[in-house]
Amino acid sequence: MNDDELKKLWQRQPLRKPDVSPEQFISAMQKQTSQLRRTLDARDLRELAACAFVIIIFGIFYFTVYRTPVSRLGDLIVIGSSVFIAWKLVHTRRMTPPAPPGATVIESLQAELKAVRAQSRLLRSVLWWYLLPLGIGVLLCAWGSGGGVAGTIGYTIFVIALYAFIHWLNQWSRAKQLLPVEAQLESLIRSAETGEPPDESHVANLRPIVLSMQTAGHVKPVEFKVAFWQLAIYGVPGIVGIWFILILSLTVSNRDWQVHERAAETSSPGVRTGETNETNRYFVVAQKVVDLFNAGDYAAVQRLYNPDMSKFSPPKETTVFFTDIAARYGKIETFDGPTGDGYQGWTAFRLDYLHGEMTMSLALDADDKISGIYFQPASVRYADIKNYIKPFLLHLFSWQHLLWGVLSFLGGLVYTWLVQKTVRRAVGISMLGIHLQKGNSLILWDEITEVRPFRFLNIQNLWLIKESGEKTRMHWSPLERHSDVKAAVEKFAPANHPIRKYLPLLRTESSMKSIMTKTILIGIVVISLGAIVFVRAKETKAPAVENSNPVSQMLETIRVKHNLPALAAAVVVDGKVVMSNAVGFRKNGGPEKVTADDQFHLGSVTKSMTATVAAMLVEQGKISWTTTIGDTFPELKSEIHPDYLGVTLEQLLSQRGGVPGDPPPDLWRDAWAATGTAAEQRMAFIKGILAREPEAKPGTKYIYSNQGYTIAGVMLEKAAGKTWEDLLRTRLFEPLGMTTAGFGAPASVDKVDQPWGHTALSSSGAPVPPGPGADNPLAISPAGAVHCSVGDLAKYAAFHMAGERGESKLLKAESFKKLHTAIADNHDYALGWIVLQRPWAKGRALMHNGSNTMFYVVVWLAPEKNCAVVVASNIGVDDASEGCDEVAANLINQYFGK
């Protein structure tokens, strides 16, 4: 039978629209589901590879890039989500295997129906098990990375839009691919079980497959794949684009390329310059520093220091410091100066390094020895922008980054190959018509009534439209072997067929664009490999060594500025203590340096602890907020002034009990001279207070009073049957792991094993030896007697913020809310906390400070941000509060104020 006879045979109506027998229906259905399984196999393979890639990338992020708690949480969520996605895909496929060999037709179809339904459920719920977990993790990474707000908002909008599109695409695929197959399988199984004919619409959908199967033994179409380079022009730049975004974000977030403020090596305020001889002596010393630095003789630089400076920065630390600068910025090419006043009024010099510019500030003593040296970024001039672009580009295109770029390019080629495998036999052309879906579907020439182009960027495909309006898309310009495609259409398509007018879209020869595309893609690898060799050779081999902690430098600068014996600070970010540091000396004039674990007296910060324990006892029913003084001490009613009998626990803790702000002088003298246990001294003290008339009518006026908190503390002792010290120890310190917490002056008698307190009896503070005069009388301990390290105080701050969110097992969220809510018209005072509004806290901020006149502590909490700052000093002068506030402001700005 020749071609014309075969064509006429297939034009007969029964063959063009054959009646589908049950056997043909089943065979077509099995072929369709087999193709669906292969498609799902390819999809799952891509998804598993993507999950592995994501796990690796975000694992790198977790350990090397974004180290803030929020971003690390995001990394873990993304990694965990990827593991779960991979498990869900594999589990779903394992739960829906094909029917075993020898199964009946109905059993085989039921197995396929179960698999299709499972895949349909996956796509229907893709938002919850796929998109939402990944999206939350990715956005947490972005918001926790510390980037600009505008950029992060833009990135968030992009991610949400992308995920919305992916969700829509999955629902579209479910509606167009899975649901029709599911309906066909249900119809076929129902027909096989009941003997009823299948639904006509389902039969119609399978006729193209039946027709294709019937022609398979008679017609062999000319088949075409999608050209590899047509796919690569999108696949490769897509993967390489992901690589570029990653290295860009790594470089911007790392910031090691920038000229940072490297260190403040300083031990004295230095000397201001003014006269010519001063300028000359500074220039001579600066020249020596530059020459010795370029020679690599850092020990000789250290020998230019005076004794105090040498003590502050010994040879080893100095060598590490200058080695770090040399490794990062290279040698000093030129230097100018003096250029005027620098850090703290010292003499400044501008240093031009190989990889940037810095300002060096010098302070000299009378013997021309360096008493202070400070390095910071030079002010950027327009002409110096190149000094920032060059290191940025060198780090952006480091050999490690370029190596990943080559791997990304190769990954793009592999991805393109996988995609091409899924679209093999994309189009077949024969005398009967156009064969699609890898030969599974045949559209006859005379069924195609209209052809329309469909263009996406440089790709032009065609819509094949039937008389019924049904549209089917076929590849056109992306096909390989355009000359063969053109020849096949000219040979087989009817003379006036509408597809012929789109033949000019096919190139009969390789165009210049195609050649350039291949050249560019191949060139990326060659150029990248060459760049790796070049950059690797140019990069500095010396490792980047981090200099002394910049927080220590900041603390030391402020400590010296305010003449403080010591300064300590801790920071809480996302509920975790992320920094704890201390500088200075335990005792003025002594050699003992403070440590981050040293204990500082908290003063009135103790008040919030007393109030917290009160809330615990209230929750246990041992006392209530409305319990009155008269209720607690019925045996003393005859001795208590009548106005005090109705004063409640809450009024005392909110400073509205009418209790005097200053203790009566005679009672205060008695308190200092008192003996006996702490509880006995407190009881004797409050008896004297309660026997006298209140300073104001209770409940009408805010009066800050240590005496009021002492009364509240004794009420708690009476209600619990334990001393105030035992209550704090068992209910706060031990559960929170505050191992350094205690009461009274921190140091031991006749020892400098902890910081000593200092008073303002001299310009730099006179040390107060541990003993009876090193703290306030035991009588007012509930108002301010606790000591602990700044790290333990930071734990306490984190506990309060966690409790407000319901994350504490010690106290309910409602109790924390009460503790943190200011009473109306009460000078912003709550129960042991002052409630303020601060922009850096995103609204509400809790704070309290405290001093026993020999120490000073301030605590700031930002509950909405779950962040806090603690700062302490071992002196009670006014400069301590100024210095601590300056430290707090710097730390807030550095860690979470933006």
PDB file of C-alpha atoms in Angstrom, residues 26 29-31 33-34 37 97-116 185 188-189:
ATOM      1  CA  ILE A  26      -7.794   0.441  28.642  1.00  0.00           C
ATOM      2  CA  MET A  29      -5.405   4.702  29.565  1.00  0.00           C
ATOM      3  CA  GLN A  30      -2.427   2.577  30.566  1.00  0.00           C
ATOM      4  CA  LYS A  31      -0.230   4.378  28.089  1.00  0.00           C
ATOM      5  CA  THR A  33      -0.704   6.796  33.056  1.00  0.00           C
ATOM      6  CA  SER A  34       2.680   5.305  32.170  1.00  0.00           C
ATOM      7  CA  ARG A  37       4.521   8.237  35.926  1.00  0.00           C
ATOM      8  CA  PRO A  97       3.494   1.834  43.542  1.00  0.00           C
ATOM      9  CA  PRO A  98       2.336   0.375  40.204  1.00  0.00           C
ATOM     10  CA  ALA A  99       0.326  -2.817  40.265  1.00  0.00           C
ATOM     11  CA  PRO A 100       2.515  -5.917  40.568  1.00  0.00           C
ATOM     12  CA  PRO A 101       3.042  -8.210  37.584  1.00  0.00           C
ATOM     13  CA  GLY A 102       0.111 -10.519  37.037  1.00  0.00           C
ATOM     14  CA  ALA A 103      -2.432  -8.104  38.475  1.00  0.00           C
ATOM     15  CA  THR A 104      -5.836  -7.898  36.867  1.00  0.00           C
ATOM     16  CA  VAL A 105      -6.767  -4.967  34.654  1.00  0.00           C
ATOM     17  CA  ILE A 106      -9.024  -3.501  37.325  1.00  0.00           C
ATOM     18  CA  GLU A 107      -6.296  -3.862  39.987  1.00  0.00           C
ATOM     19  CA  SER A 108      -3.846  -2.124  37.677  1.00  0.00           C
ATOM     20  CA  LEU A 109      -6.233   0.735  37.012  1.00  0.00           C
ATOM     21  CA  GLN A 110      -7.034   1.062  40.717  1.00  0.00           C
ATOM     22  CA  ALA A 111      -3.329   1.338  41.512  1.00  0.00           C
ATOM     23  CA  GLU A 112      -2.987   4.079  38.931  1.00  0.00           C
ATOM     24  CA  LEU A 113      -6.054   5.877  40.304  1.00  0.00           C
ATOM     25  CA  LYS A 114      -4.589   5.775  43.804  1.00  0.00           C
ATOM     26  CA  ALA A 115      -1.321   7.259  42.516  1.00  0.00           C
ATOM     27  CA  VAL A 116      -3.086  10.020  40.590  1.00  0.00           C
ATOM     28  CA  LEU A 185      -9.729   6.307  35.488  1.00  0.00           C
ATOM     29  CA  LEU A 188     -13.118   3.293  33.211  1.00  0.00           C
ATOM     30  CA  ILE A 189     -13.099   1.385  36.533  1.00  0.00           C
TER      31      ILE A 189
END
